[in-house]
Amino acid sequence: MRVVIQEDYQKMCQWAANYIAGKIKAHKGERPFVLGLPTGSSPLGVYAELIRKNKAGEISFKNVVTFNMDEYVGLPREHDQSYWYFMWSNFFDHIDIPKDNVNILNGMAEDLEAECARYEAKIASYGGIDLFLGGIGVDGHLAFNEPFTSLTSRTGVRLLTTDTRIVNSRFFGNDPEKVPASALSVGIGTVTDSKEVLVLISGHNKARALAATVEGGVSQKWTGSALQAHNAAIIACDEPACGELTVDTYKYFLDIEKNERL
């Protein structure tokens, strides 16, 4: 596992955006570059920087196919808190990606299990995901894979914990009851099957989750800890998120990154 520590959220996002852009530009061949994407507050700075790069002509998304991590069950696309709405408002509407290249789970599907199976099959049809960008919750969950979700799980229906609904209630008038009780989500196995995984962790409130993900044992309690078993996992974090790391761990990753390139 590689841990890249940046001074603050903005620098963390710039580093991550540069890394993603570099991978897209280095991609060769007719097969599109397949990019997994998250929603939430963590990636907003990355999306803003990628939009800037696109508008400046530094990068194109015309040969990129995306798969989003998750979507609420029961929210139509037009709902301002659906993840479909979030992604188009904050990213896709501002770059040159073809509409048909965007893939987001349908939380309004009549058969949710069939929708999840379809999603997994479509990912496989592209040969898997090249790079999955993600974020981790305060309880260490990756996508909507709440604590004690199987670390080999595939895309499926997930029931949301009370804690997650409380955290997300800030987008629903601070009323946890208005937050959908379930969502469709890629599995931990879906994410770790990707060739690379890049996870963003920022802020002091994520410090315990970062420590558990990096220093703790691989455990269903902290589903993000599955990244420890991935051959090409990167965590990009800011200084405030490092508050629970041991001093030696913190110094180790700062030292080893001195001579690393993107």
Coordinates of C-alpha atoms in Angstrom, one line a residue, residues 5-9 12 41-42 136-140 200-212 222 236-245 250:
I5 CA 0.4 12.6 2.6
Q6 CA -0.4 16.1 1.5
E7 CA -0.5 19.3 3.5
D8 CA -4.2 20.0 3.0
Y9 CA -7.3 19.0 1.2
M12 CA -4.4 16.2 -1.8
S41 CA -17.7 15.6 -0.6
S42 CA -14.2 14.0 -0.7
I136 CA -13.9 6.2 3.0
G137 CA -16.5 7.0 5.6
V138 CA -15.8 7.8 9.3
D139 CA -16.4 4.2 10.1
G140 CA -14.0 3.0 7.4
L200 CA -9.1 9.9 -0.7
I201 CA -9.1 10.4 3.1
S202 CA -9.3 14.0 4.4
G203 CA -10.1 15.7 7.7
H204 CA -9.6 15.0 11.4
N205 CA -12.9 13.2 11.5
K206 CA -11.5 10.5 9.2
A207 CA -8.3 10.0 11.3
R208 CA -9.5 6.8 13.0
A209 CA -10.6 5.4 9.7
L210 CA -7.2 6.1 8.1
A211 CA -5.4 4.5 11.0
A212 CA -7.6 1.4 10.9
W222 CA -13.3 -1.6 8.6
A236 CA -4.1 10.1 -0.7
C237 CA -4.7 11.9 2.5
D238 CA -4.1 15.3 4.1
E239 CA -2.3 16.1 7.4
P240 CA -5.5 16.4 9.5
A241 CA -6.4 12.8 8.6
C242 CA -3.1 11.6 10.0
G243 CA -3.8 12.4 13.6
E244 CA -4.3 8.7 14.7
L245 CA -1.3 7.2 12.8
Y250 CA 3.7 8.8 9.5

